[in-house]
Structures are given as structure tokens and as C-alpha cells.
GROMACS .gro file of C-alpha atoms in nm:
model
  463
    1MET     CA    1   1.191   2.112  -0.387
    2GLY     CA    2   1.566   2.128  -0.340
    3ARG     CA    3   1.673   2.069  -0.697
    4LYS     CA    4   1.856   2.348  -0.879
    5ILE     CA    5   1.634   2.479  -1.160
    6ASN     CA    6   1.783   2.600  -1.487
    7TYR     CA    7   1.609   2.745  -1.792
    8PHE     CA    8   1.613   2.640  -2.158
    9SER     CA    9   1.480   2.792  -2.481
   10THR     CA   10   1.161   2.665  -2.645
   11ASN     CA   11   1.355   2.681  -2.975
   12ARG     CA   12   1.644   2.466  -2.855
   13ASP     CA   13   1.548   2.170  -3.078
   14LEU     CA   14   1.501   2.375  -3.394
   15PRO     CA   15   1.762   2.380  -3.670
   16GLY     CA   16   1.840   2.750  -3.690
   17ALA     CA   17   1.494   2.895  -3.628
   18ASN     CA   18   1.440   3.219  -3.823
   19GLY     CA   19   1.803   3.207  -3.937
   20LEU     CA   20   1.932   3.213  -3.577
   21SER     CA   21   2.141   2.950  -3.401
   22SER     CA   22   1.936   2.749  -3.153
   23ARG     CA   23   2.024   2.793  -2.785
   24LYS     CA   24   2.108   2.436  -2.680
   25GLY     CA   25   2.223   2.488  -2.321
   26THR     CA   26   2.058   2.622  -2.008
   27VAL     CA   27   2.087   2.943  -1.808
   28THR     CA   28   2.019   3.040  -1.449
   29PHE     CA   29   1.703   3.223  -1.340
   30ARG     CA   30   1.908   3.541  -1.311
   31GLU     CA   31   2.024   3.509  -1.672
   32ALA     CA   32   1.675   3.425  -1.797
   33LEU     CA   33   1.528   3.720  -1.607
   34LEU     CA   34   1.782   3.974  -1.733
   35GLN     CA   35   1.787   3.843  -2.092
   36GLY     CA   36   1.408   3.819  -2.120
   37GLN     CA   37   1.403   3.635  -2.451
   38ALA     CA   38   1.654   3.369  -2.553
   39PRO     CA   39   1.899   3.469  -2.830
   40ASP     CA   40   1.730   3.223  -3.070
   41GLU     CA   41   1.394   3.404  -3.020
   42GLY     CA   42   1.266   3.122  -2.803
   43LEU     CA   43   1.115   3.166  -2.457
   44TYR     CA   44   1.288   3.040  -2.145
   45MET     CA   45   1.126   2.756  -1.950
   46PRO     CA   46   1.232   2.580  -1.629
   47ASP     CA   47   1.393   2.238  -1.681
   48TYR     CA   48   1.223   2.114  -1.366
   49ILE     CA   49   0.888   2.205  -1.208
   50PRO     CA   50   0.891   2.185  -0.827
   51ARG     CA   51   0.599   2.021  -0.648
   52LEU     CA   52   0.375   2.147  -0.371
   53SER     CA   53   0.214   1.900  -0.130
   54VAL     CA   54  -0.146   1.893  -0.007
   55GLU     CA   55  -0.005   1.995   0.332
   56ASP     CA   56   0.163   2.298   0.172
   57LEU     CA   57  -0.165   2.405   0.017
   58ASN     CA   58  -0.370   2.342   0.331
   59SER     CA   59  -0.126   2.553   0.534
   60LEU     CA   60  -0.232   2.864   0.340
   61ARG     CA   61  -0.589   2.875   0.472
   62GLY     CA   62  -0.645   3.216   0.630
   63LYS     CA   63  -0.287   3.325   0.565
   64PRO     CA   64  -0.196   3.654   0.389
   65TYR     CA   65  -0.111   3.659   0.021
   66SER     CA   66   0.260   3.686   0.101
   67ALA     CA   67   0.252   3.333   0.247
   68ALA     CA   68   0.157   3.185  -0.089
   69ALA     CA   69   0.409   3.411  -0.263
   70ASN     CA   70   0.688   3.289  -0.036
   71LEU     CA   71   0.585   2.926  -0.085
   72VAL     CA   72   0.592   2.944  -0.465
   73ALA     CA   73   0.892   3.174  -0.495
   74GLN     CA   74   1.100   2.962  -0.258
   75ALA     CA   75   1.014   2.653  -0.462
   76PHE     CA   76   1.173   2.811  -0.770
   77LEU     CA   77   1.438   3.042  -0.622
   78ALA     CA   78   1.568   2.882  -0.302
   79ASP     CA   79   1.907   2.820  -0.467
   80GLU     CA   80   1.920   3.170  -0.616
   81ILE     CA   81   1.818   3.415  -0.341
   82PRO     CA   82   1.858   3.385   0.038
   83ALA     CA   83   1.526   3.325   0.211
   84GLY     CA   84   1.540   3.649   0.410
   85ALA     CA   85   1.612   3.862   0.105
   86LEU     CA   86   1.337   3.692  -0.096
   87SER     CA   87   1.084   3.739   0.183
   88GLY     CA   88   1.169   4.110   0.198
   89ILE     CA   89   1.124   4.145  -0.179
   90ILE     CA   90   0.784   3.976  -0.157
   91SER     CA   91   0.664   4.188   0.136
   92ASP     CA   92   0.754   4.505  -0.052
   93ALA     CA   93   0.585   4.387  -0.374
   94TYR     CA   94   0.250   4.281  -0.227
   95ASN     CA   95   0.115   4.555  -0.005
   96PHE     CA   96  -0.244   4.558  -0.137
   97ASP     CA   97  -0.560   4.348  -0.096
   98VAL     CA   98  -0.652   4.046  -0.309
   99PRO     CA   99  -1.031   4.004  -0.264
  100LEU     CA  100  -1.208   3.674  -0.330
  101GLU     CA  101  -1.579   3.748  -0.381
  102ARG     CA  102  -1.843   3.478  -0.351
  103VAL     CA  103  -2.098   3.502  -0.633
  104THR     CA  104  -2.285   3.175  -0.569
  105GLU     CA  105  -2.220   2.887  -0.332
  106ARG     CA  106  -1.953   2.735  -0.560
  107LYS     CA  107  -1.850   3.027  -0.784
  108PHE     CA  108  -1.606   3.300  -0.688
  109ILE     CA  109  -1.446   3.603  -0.849
  110LEU     CA  110  -1.076   3.658  -0.781
  111ARG     CA  111  -1.028   4.034  -0.799
  112LEU     CA  112  -0.681   4.111  -0.927
  113ASP     CA  113  -0.759   4.480  -0.976
  114GLN     CA  114  -0.656   4.632  -0.644
  115GLY     CA  115  -0.289   4.711  -0.713
  116PRO     CA  116  -0.137   5.051  -0.796
  117THR     CA  117  -0.252   5.046  -1.161
  118ALA     CA  118  -0.576   4.852  -1.097
  119SER     CA  119  -0.472   4.555  -1.311
  120PHE     CA  120  -0.361   4.196  -1.256
  121LYS     CA  121  -0.037   4.294  -1.428
  122ASP     CA  122   0.066   4.463  -1.101
  123PHE     CA  123   0.121   4.122  -0.941
  124ALA     CA  124   0.388   4.019  -1.189
  125ALA     CA  125   0.537   4.360  -1.259
  126ARG     CA  126   0.602   4.456  -0.895
  127LEU     CA  127   0.778   4.132  -0.805
  128MET     CA  128   0.968   4.129  -1.133
  129ALA     CA  129   1.093   4.487  -1.089
  130ARG     CA  130   1.228   4.406  -0.745
  131LEU     CA  131   1.395   4.086  -0.865
  132MET     CA  132   1.560   4.277  -1.149
  133ALA     CA  133   1.682   4.545  -0.910
  134TYR     CA  134   1.825   4.270  -0.688
  135TYR     CA  135   2.008   4.107  -0.979
  136ARG     CA  136   2.111   4.418  -1.173
  137PRO     CA  137   2.480   4.407  -1.266
  138GLY     CA  138   2.671   4.668  -1.067
  139GLY     CA  139   2.707   4.994  -1.253
  140ARG     CA  140   2.507   4.880  -1.557
  141LEU     CA  141   2.178   5.020  -1.674
  142LEU     CA  142   1.885   4.793  -1.751
  143ASN     CA  143   1.692   4.897  -2.061
  144ILE     CA  144   1.349   4.736  -2.045
  145LEU     CA  145   1.136   4.698  -2.358
  146VAL     CA  146   0.764   4.634  -2.315
  147ALA     CA  147   0.490   4.577  -2.570
  148THR     CA  148   0.146   4.635  -2.422
  149SER     CA  149  -0.211   4.580  -2.534
  150GLY     CA  150  -0.335   4.793  -2.246
  151ASP     CA  151  -0.248   4.716  -1.886
  152THR     CA  152   0.099   4.559  -1.900
  153GLY     CA  153   0.276   4.883  -1.988
  154SER     CA  154   0.133   5.093  -1.709
  155ALA     CA  155   0.188   4.817  -1.451
  156VAL     CA  156   0.550   4.771  -1.558
  157GLY     CA  157   0.608   5.145  -1.580
  158ALA     CA  158   0.466   5.203  -1.232
  159ALA     CA  159   0.666   4.910  -1.091
  160PHE     CA  160   0.994   5.047  -1.229
  161GLN     CA  161   0.918   5.417  -1.176
  162GLY     CA  162   1.217   5.571  -1.003
  163VAL     CA  163   1.406   5.239  -0.977
  164GLU     CA  164   1.774   5.325  -0.992
  165GLY     CA  165   1.955   5.192  -1.297
  166ALA     CA  166   1.643   5.104  -1.495
  167ARG     CA  167   1.487   5.268  -1.801
  168VAL     CA  168   1.158   5.148  -1.947
  169PHE     CA  169   1.038   5.184  -2.308
  170ILE     CA  170   0.670   5.097  -2.357
  171LEU     CA  171   0.515   5.033  -2.701
  172TYR     CA  172   0.136   5.047  -2.729
  173PRO     CA  173  -0.096   5.027  -3.036
  174LYS     CA  174  -0.231   5.369  -3.128
  175ASP     CA  175  -0.600   5.282  -3.161
  176GLU     CA  176  -0.639   4.986  -2.925
  177VAL     CA  177  -0.609   5.120  -2.570
  178SER     CA  178  -0.878   5.302  -2.374
  179GLN     CA  179  -0.833   5.672  -2.299
  180ARG     CA  180  -0.767   5.599  -1.932
  181GLN     CA  181  -0.513   5.332  -2.020
  182LYS     CA  182  -0.344   5.584  -2.251
  183ARG     CA  183  -0.327   5.844  -1.972
  184GLN     CA  184  -0.173   5.588  -1.739
  185LEU     CA  185   0.092   5.497  -1.996
  186GLU     CA  186   0.186   5.851  -2.092
  187SER     CA  187   0.184   6.011  -1.749
  188ILE     CA  188   0.436   5.790  -1.567
  189GLY     CA  189   0.733   5.993  -1.691
  190GLY     CA  190   1.082   6.003  -1.545
  191ASN     CA  191   1.267   5.688  -1.643
  192VAL     CA  192   0.962   5.556  -1.830
  193GLN     CA  193   0.892   5.650  -2.195
  194ALA     CA  194   0.581   5.551  -2.392
  195PHE     CA  195   0.578   5.495  -2.770
  196CYS     CA  196   0.252   5.517  -2.966
  197VAL     CA  197   0.282   5.266  -3.253
  198ALA     CA  198   0.089   5.293  -3.580
  199GLY     CA  199  -0.011   4.928  -3.570
  200LYS     CA  200  -0.159   4.654  -3.359
  201PHE     CA  201  -0.036   4.482  -3.044
  202ASP     CA  202   0.121   4.203  -3.249
  203ASP     CA  203   0.323   4.470  -3.433
  204CYS     CA  204   0.444   4.616  -3.102
  205GLN     CA  205   0.536   4.269  -2.983
  206ASN     CA  206   0.730   4.190  -3.301
  207LEU     CA  207   0.927   4.516  -3.277
  208VAL     CA  208   1.033   4.424  -2.925
  209LYS     CA  209   1.127   4.067  -3.021
  210GLN     CA  210   1.331   4.191  -3.319
  211ALA     CA  211   1.522   4.427  -3.093
  212PHE     CA  212   1.609   4.144  -2.854
  213ALA     CA  213   1.742   3.930  -3.139
  214ASP     CA  214   1.937   4.215  -3.308
  215PRO     CA  215   2.314   4.171  -3.253
  216ASP     CA  216   2.365   4.544  -3.315
  217LEU     CA  217   2.177   4.613  -2.992
  218GLY     CA  218   2.345   4.346  -2.784
  219ALA     CA  219   2.554   4.595  -2.587
  220LEU     CA  220   2.250   4.794  -2.471
  221ASN     CA  221   2.158   4.545  -2.198
  222PHE     CA  222   1.796   4.502  -2.305
  223THR     CA  223   1.552   4.287  -2.117
  224SER     CA  224   1.179   4.232  -2.135
  225ALA     CA  225   0.902   4.284  -1.884
  226ASN     CA  226   0.643   4.121  -2.111
  227SER     CA  227   0.524   3.772  -2.036
  228ILE     CA  228   0.788   3.646  -2.280
  229ASN     CA  229   1.007   3.684  -1.969
  230PHE     CA  230   0.971   3.395  -1.724
  231GLY     CA  231   1.009   3.652  -1.448
  232ARG     CA  232   0.656   3.760  -1.541
  233ILE     CA  233   0.520   3.404  -1.536
  234LEU     CA  234   0.652   3.300  -1.194
  235PRO     CA  235   0.450   3.561  -0.999
  236GLN     CA  236   0.135   3.462  -1.190
  237ILE     CA  237   0.150   3.112  -1.045
  238ILE     CA  238   0.105   3.253  -0.697
  239TYR     CA  239  -0.253   3.377  -0.701
  240TYR     CA  240  -0.390   3.041  -0.816
  241VAL     CA  241  -0.213   2.872  -0.526
  242TRP     CA  242  -0.333   3.139  -0.284
  243ALA     CA  243  -0.696   3.128  -0.403
  244TYR     CA  244  -0.703   2.750  -0.377
  245GLY     CA  245  -0.557   2.765  -0.027
  246GLN     CA  246  -0.834   3.002   0.086
  247LEU     CA  247  -1.124   2.807  -0.065
  248ALA     CA  248  -1.040   2.437  -0.081
  249GLN     CA  249  -0.900   2.168   0.145
  250GLY     CA  250  -0.785   1.809   0.125
  251GLY     CA  251  -0.714   1.786  -0.246
  252GLU     CA  252  -1.055   1.915  -0.364
  253GLU     CA  253  -1.057   1.989  -0.739
  254ILE     CA  254  -1.107   2.341  -0.871
  255VAL     CA  255  -1.186   2.507  -1.206
  256PHE     CA  256  -1.020   2.835  -1.297
  257SER     CA  257  -1.149   3.057  -1.579
  258VAL     CA  258  -0.878   3.289  -1.708
  259PRO     CA  259  -0.960   3.553  -1.974
  260SER     CA  260  -0.673   3.505  -2.216
  261GLY     CA  261  -0.481   3.716  -2.467
  262ASN     CA  262  -0.106   3.662  -2.469
  263PHE     CA  263  -0.158   3.350  -2.248
  264GLY     CA  264   0.087   3.443  -1.971
  265ASN     CA  265  -0.188   3.450  -1.709
  266ALA     CA  266  -0.329   3.113  -1.811
  267LEU     CA  267   0.024   2.973  -1.825
  268GLY     CA  268   0.060   3.059  -1.455
  269CYS     CA  269  -0.238   2.832  -1.388
  270GLU     CA  270  -0.090   2.556  -1.607
  271TYR     CA  271   0.232   2.567  -1.407
  272ALA     CA  272   0.037   2.569  -1.080
  273ARG     CA  273  -0.141   2.252  -1.192
  274ARG     CA  274   0.192   2.090  -1.275
  275MET     CA  275   0.320   2.190  -0.932
  276GLY     CA  276   0.040   1.985  -0.778
  277LEU     CA  277  -0.259   2.223  -0.757
  278PRO     CA  278  -0.573   2.009  -0.816
  279VAL     CA  279  -0.696   2.203  -1.120
  280LYS     CA  280  -0.973   2.001  -1.280
  281LYS     CA  281  -0.996   2.229  -1.584
  282LEU     CA  282  -0.824   2.543  -1.703
  283VAL     CA  283  -1.088   2.743  -1.890
  284MET     CA  284  -0.926   2.986  -2.136
  285PRO     CA  285  -1.191   3.215  -2.288
  286VAL     CA  286  -1.062   3.450  -2.558
  287ASN     CA  287  -1.235   3.735  -2.739
  288GLU     CA  288  -1.289   3.723  -3.116
  289ASN     CA  289  -0.921   3.645  -3.167
  290ASP     CA  290  -1.009   3.277  -3.176
  291GLU     CA  291  -0.690   3.107  -3.297
  292PHE     CA  292  -0.659   2.885  -2.988
  293PRO     CA  293  -1.019   2.759  -2.962
  294GLY     CA  294  -0.992   2.691  -3.334
  295TYR     CA  295  -0.680   2.485  -3.278
  296LEU     CA  296  -0.836   2.278  -2.998
  297ALA     CA  297  -1.140   2.215  -3.216
  298THR     CA  298  -0.960   2.120  -3.538
  299GLY     CA  299  -0.602   2.029  -3.446
  300LEU     CA  300  -0.476   2.286  -3.699
  301TYR     CA  301  -0.320   2.610  -3.575
  302GLU     CA  302  -0.375   2.928  -3.776
  303LYS     CA  303  -0.291   3.263  -3.620
  304VAL     CA  304  -0.530   3.556  -3.661
  305ASP     CA  305  -0.350   3.812  -3.875
  306PRO     CA  306  -0.419   4.095  -3.832
  307SER     CA  307  -0.562   4.059  -3.485
  308ARG     CA  308  -0.923   4.170  -3.436
  309ASP     CA  309  -1.018   4.481  -3.238
  310CYS     CA  310  -1.244   4.392  -2.945
  311LEU     CA  311  -1.378   4.559  -2.631
  312SER     CA  312  -1.145   4.343  -2.419
  313ASN     CA  313  -0.849   4.517  -2.579
  314ALA     CA  314  -0.575   4.361  -2.366
  315MET     CA  315  -0.670   4.031  -2.530
  316ASN     CA  316  -0.643   4.152  -2.891
  317VAL     CA  317  -0.366   3.905  -2.972
  318GLY     CA  318  -0.362   3.707  -3.297
  319HIS     CA  319  -0.065   3.487  -3.206
  320PRO     CA  320  -0.002   3.462  -2.830
  321SER     CA  321   0.366   3.462  -2.732
  322ASN     CA  322   0.311   3.210  -2.456
  323LEU     CA  323   0.159   2.959  -2.693
  324ALA     CA  324   0.522   2.856  -2.748
  325ARG     CA  325   0.542   2.753  -2.382
  326PHE     CA  326   0.202   2.581  -2.386
  327PHE     CA  327   0.301   2.385  -2.698
  328HIS     CA  328   0.633   2.286  -2.543
  329LEU     CA  329   0.472   2.167  -2.220
  330TYR     CA  330   0.254   1.937  -2.428
  331GLY     CA  331   0.533   1.817  -2.657
  332GLY     CA  332   0.509   2.064  -2.947
  333THR     CA  333   0.701   2.357  -3.092
  334VAL     CA  334   0.579   2.684  -3.248
  335ASP     CA  335   0.788   2.994  -3.315
  336ARG     CA  336   0.715   3.363  -3.269
  337LYS     CA  337   0.581   3.393  -3.624
  338GLY     CA  338   0.322   3.121  -3.569
  339ARG     CA  339   0.499   2.848  -3.765
  340VAL     CA  340   0.436   2.506  -3.610
  341TYR     CA  341   0.733   2.267  -3.626
  342ARG     CA  342   0.578   1.994  -3.413
  343TYR     CA  343   0.222   1.974  -3.288
  344PRO     CA  344   0.160   1.903  -2.919
  345ASP     CA  345  -0.044   1.621  -2.768
  346LEU     CA  346  -0.389   1.747  -2.861
  347ALA     CA  347  -0.579   1.486  -2.661
  348GLU     CA  348  -0.390   1.578  -2.343
  349MET     CA  349  -0.446   1.949  -2.407
  350ARG     CA  350  -0.818   1.893  -2.451
  351LYS     CA  351  -0.827   1.693  -2.129
  352ASN     CA  352  -0.684   1.980  -1.924
  353ILE     CA  353  -0.794   2.293  -2.114
  354TYR     CA  354  -1.125   2.428  -2.241
  355ALA     CA  355  -1.114   2.729  -2.475
  356VAL     CA  356  -1.397   2.929  -2.625
  357SER     CA  357  -1.434   3.257  -2.814
  358ILE     CA  358  -1.661   3.527  -2.670
  359SER     CA  359  -1.797   3.798  -2.901
  360ASP     CA  360  -1.826   4.165  -2.809
  361ARG     CA  361  -2.204   4.125  -2.806
  362GLU     CA  362  -2.180   3.840  -2.555
  363THR     CA  363  -1.934   4.045  -2.351
  364LEU     CA  364  -2.175   4.336  -2.312
  365GLU     CA  365  -2.469   4.103  -2.246
  366THR     CA  366  -2.268   3.933  -1.972
  367ILE     CA  367  -2.181   4.265  -1.806
  368ALA     CA  368  -2.551   4.358  -1.801
  369ARG     CA  369  -2.682   4.017  -1.691
  370VAL     CA  370  -2.427   3.956  -1.415
  371TYR     CA  371  -2.485   4.303  -1.271
  372ARG     CA  372  -2.863   4.251  -1.282
  373ASP     CA  373  -2.856   3.899  -1.134
  374TYR     CA  374  -2.576   3.929  -0.877
  375GLY     CA  375  -2.497   4.299  -0.834
  376LEU     CA  376  -2.148   4.215  -0.958
  377LEU     CA  377  -1.974   4.474  -1.176
  378LEU     CA  378  -1.742   4.325  -1.440
  379GLU     CA  379  -1.535   4.499  -1.705
  380PRO     CA  380  -1.495   4.347  -2.055
  381HIS     CA  381  -1.206   4.111  -1.973
  382GLY     CA  382  -1.369   3.981  -1.657
  383ALA     CA  383  -1.694   3.940  -1.850
  384VAL     CA  384  -1.516   3.725  -2.108
  385GLY     CA  385  -1.381   3.512  -1.824
  386TRP     CA  386  -1.721   3.474  -1.659
  387ARG     CA  387  -1.903   3.392  -1.982
  388GLY     CA  388  -1.638   3.135  -2.071
  389LEU     CA  389  -1.691   2.969  -1.733
  390GLU     CA  390  -2.069   2.963  -1.790
  391LEU     CA  391  -2.027   2.798  -2.128
  392TYR     CA  392  -1.786   2.539  -1.990
  393LEU     CA  393  -2.021   2.448  -1.705
  394ALA     CA  394  -2.316   2.426  -1.943
  395ALA     CA  395  -2.123   2.201  -2.183
  396LYS     CA  396  -1.970   1.971  -1.921
  397GLY     CA  397  -2.226   1.973  -1.642
  398ASP     CA  398  -1.950   2.034  -1.391
  399PHE     CA  399  -2.029   2.124  -1.028
  400SER     CA  400  -1.673   2.180  -0.908
  401LEU     CA  401  -1.550   2.474  -0.706
  402CYS     CA  402  -1.498   2.754  -0.962
  403VAL     CA  403  -1.298   3.076  -0.966
  404SER     CA  404  -1.316   3.329  -1.249
  405LEU     CA  405  -1.054   3.604  -1.272
  406GLU     CA  406  -1.135   3.975  -1.290
  407THR     CA  407  -0.818   4.117  -1.438
  408ALA     CA  408  -0.876   4.495  -1.445
  409HIS     CA  409  -1.085   4.746  -1.256
  410PRO     CA  410  -1.413   4.841  -1.431
  411ALA     CA  411  -1.317   5.211  -1.400
  412LYS     CA  412  -1.054   5.154  -1.668
  413PHE     CA  413  -1.334   5.092  -1.918
  414PRO     CA  414  -1.603   5.351  -1.840
  415GLU     CA  415  -1.730   5.362  -2.199
  416ALA     CA  416  -1.833   4.996  -2.200
  417ILE     CA  417  -1.991   5.022  -1.854
  418GLU     CA  418  -2.182   5.339  -1.941
  419GLU     CA  419  -2.305   5.191  -2.270
  420THR     CA  420  -2.430   4.879  -2.096
  421LEU     CA  421  -2.543   4.989  -1.752
  422GLY     CA  422  -2.593   5.364  -1.786
  423PHE     CA  423  -2.346   5.476  -1.520
  424SER     CA  424  -1.974   5.527  -1.484
  425PRO     CA  425  -1.794   5.304  -1.231
  426GLU     CA  426  -1.637   5.468  -0.929
  427LEU     CA  427  -1.263   5.520  -0.957
  428PRO     CA  428  -1.042   5.321  -0.720
  429ALA     CA  429  -0.803   5.514  -0.497
  430SER     CA  430  -0.511   5.441  -0.730
  431MET     CA  431  -0.689   5.615  -1.018
  432LYS     CA  432  -0.863   5.908  -0.846
  433ASP     CA  433  -0.668   6.167  -1.044
  434ILE     CA  434  -0.643   5.973  -1.371
  435ASP     CA  435  -0.851   6.218  -1.577
  436GLU     CA  436  -0.627   6.509  -1.475
  437ARG     CA  437  -0.295   6.340  -1.549
  438THR     CA  438  -0.090   6.464  -1.842
  439GLY     CA  439   0.198   6.326  -2.043
  440ASP     CA  440   0.321   6.253  -2.391
  441SER     CA  441   0.423   5.957  -2.601
  442ILE     CA  442   0.654   5.938  -2.902
  443PHE     CA  443   0.483   5.840  -3.225
  444LEU     CA  444   0.641   5.543  -3.402
  445SER     CA  445   0.552   5.391  -3.739
  446ASN     CA  446   0.547   5.015  -3.763
  447ASP     CA  447   0.903   5.006  -3.895
  448TYR     CA  448   1.181   4.823  -3.714
  449LEU     CA  449   1.470   5.031  -3.852
  450GLU     CA  450   1.303   5.350  -3.730
  451PHE     CA  451   1.255   5.194  -3.386
  452LYS     CA  452   1.615   5.070  -3.376
  453GLU     CA  453   1.759   5.410  -3.469
  454LEU     CA  454   1.542   5.581  -3.210
  455LEU     CA  455   1.657   5.344  -2.938
  456LEU     CA  456   2.023   5.389  -3.029
  457ARG     CA  457   1.984   5.765  -3.031
  458ARG     CA  458   1.794   5.793  -2.701
  459ILE     CA  459   2.006   5.544  -2.511
  460GLY     CA  460   2.328   5.684  -2.656
  461GLN     CA  461   2.228   6.032  -2.541
  462GLY     CA  462   2.128   5.904  -2.201
  463ASP     CA  463   1.773   6.034  -2.247
   0.00000   0.00000   0.00000
């Protein structure tokens, strides 16, 4: 701790990636947060990773979640935000429970589904919204573009709802969100507008990235609330640190299983490990979009294009944005289109990471079996995480302390639960009126020029 941290682009070493000039220098956290994506289409990364001591981690036992949030946030932002202001931001962001449920003696579920939109995305979105409000240039509007495969959009929309000086534009794939996710996205209203895109999540993501790199839109003060923004990654480090502090002591090793789509959540665990958390293995189960397990198995990266539709829809990603950060951390470079310029250290990746693809059939079987054996109700994403952990333990014979992440509330996926278990899960308090909510989205073809013209028109009119 104590060293000033700046941020650089993952494309900084490329000779004019995608026809753009590489961003060679560094920026502050404030600049990285408000820009979202670097001008060369790279993703910002810290040039230094602060360390946490065993004493730091041990001090969290029995403490509230905000204690871990302050510990991690101060490590990155002590030179950027006064301690009192940062503590106030954190207290306001995290006003809900974070249950850790014991399943067996050494296996736990970390429930990240208790926030205002019943998704783990609430953790990052709420802190990020407050940091953006803190940093917003006086008198200037922030126009926030978000591509979502399900839960990101509603979490970001809810986090920014009513925030002065912020407008949010959410792009979601027409046929790849559940009906309840769609209602959440469309019913936020006010300063939040949803766009229904005739395409897949990767198409939504590419539209957003093109807008960030378009010089014609430079004056519109766009930023991202997707995990391409490091402001989304920083908060996702916290819950690994907090969970470890509650369960382990004295440097004990731990295994985390993180259901993975765009890889921002798993990246939080990777950064936590590099900060000193004793993570023995990061398990990264994916659905049938199996580009990453394929890469670890063969050493050759091939994106899945088009991405495959699966029950765990938030993970329907054929080329994860945060793969660029993973590659860079291990000495490689890949761009937003999936072109690899330099491969990372595969042996080191395999040492730290285990990835496996889980089919829809396995997902449903896991929901049924885990409910029957443990009385534990999982939704499709959490089931992918649990099954991935089972396969890792079976393959490696590991008896470490294990935590698997449940990333959304089962009530967001009633169809899968009803099909498998014959009942509909009870709605959490944050979703009690979800089936009565109304709202509209704007239909958008998968055409960048149409999207660009619409943005210029709506922002120019102050809509």
C-alpha cells in the first residue's frame, strides 16, 4: 500500500490495433472510471497491484462486509479519495446482507443475490455509480452505455436511477433474457433507457465498444458500466476477500468456483489472489460457450461465434471482454475481436485456473440433485458454478476449503426451476412486484450506424 496506482491500456504494446493509435501512457483511476474503455479499444489495468497481509485478512473475521470493502478500496484509492468520503460511499453502497451458507463441512455457497436487483452485479454497480457521482465533472452529464446479457443492465440501471447528471442506455439481446429480467430492464424508467437489440450479447457488446471508439461521439461524455470498466472490477475483488476473512485463518488455502461469462467476476478473484489472498485454485466453469476451457486444453484460442444460447443466459458470451485482462496478467495480448497477438504463459494459467464447460442438461441435473441432497436451491448460473466445483474436486482430489458463488436469485429463472423441481421459487423482497411492473424498450437492429444516429438524436434532444 502507499504507492500511487495508475492505469494503462491492454493494447498499449500493439502497433495500431484495429486501425487505432495505441494508448502508450497511463491515466488516473478517475480517468479510467469515466472513460470506461481506452481510446485504442483496450481495457484499463492497474500498473501496480497492492498487497494485503495475513493480518489484514484475519482482522475481517466477524466484521461486516463494509470492513472488507474499505480494506480493498483503500488499497487502490487511498491517493484518490479521502478516507472519510470513501467510507461514506461504501456504507451507502452496501446496505444489504451477504449470506455465506454451509453446504458441507468444507463447502460453502456465497449468496450474492440479496441486493436491490437480486444479482451479484449489484455489488459492482452500486459502488461504481457512487464513485462516478463523486468524480462527475461539474455541470457535465455522464452518458453511460451498458451491454447486458441479463443482470448487468438492471443492476446498473437501478444503481444510477435518479442519480443527478447521469443517463443510462442499456442494450440487451432480444431473445436471450428471461421475462423477469426483461421486466426489470424495461421498468426502471426515468434517466434509464433500455434498447432491445436484434442480435446476441456479443453484438450488444460490440455496438457499445464501437461507440466508445468513435471520434464523432467523443463530445458526448460516454462511459461504460460494463466490466470493461475497471470501476466494475474493483468492487468484485471485495467479496472474495470478505468470504475468506469469515471462513479461513492463518493463511489457509481456499478454492473459489466462479460461474463465468464475460470473466469480470472471475477477474476479481484473480486480482484478489495477486493481492495476497491464498487462492489455491480459481475454478471458472462456463456454459456451452466453451472457448476458454478449449484454450486451456489445447493452447489455441478460438472464440465461439455466434455465441450459444444456454439456460445460464448471463454467460452466453463467445469472446469474453475480460479475457484481454487475463491474457495480459499472464503475459499475452488479445483484442476485442478475439485476435491473439501474443499468447500468455499457458503453464502458469493452468497452475492457477481450472475451466470446464457445463451443458444445459448437466445444469438442470445439478439443480435437481443439489436440492434433493442438500435442500439447496440454485438457479442455472449457480448450478454451473457448483457443478464446475464438483468436477474440479473429482479430477484433482482436493480437500481444500471451497466456496462456490450463487450469482442471481432463483426467482429470476422460474421456468428452469419449475421444469426441474415442479415449483416456482419465492420472490425476494426486491422483486415482490416484478410481474406487475411495466415499461418499454426501443427496438434496435444490429447496425452500428442506426445506433449512433439514435444516440446523437436522443442525447441532442436531451431525452
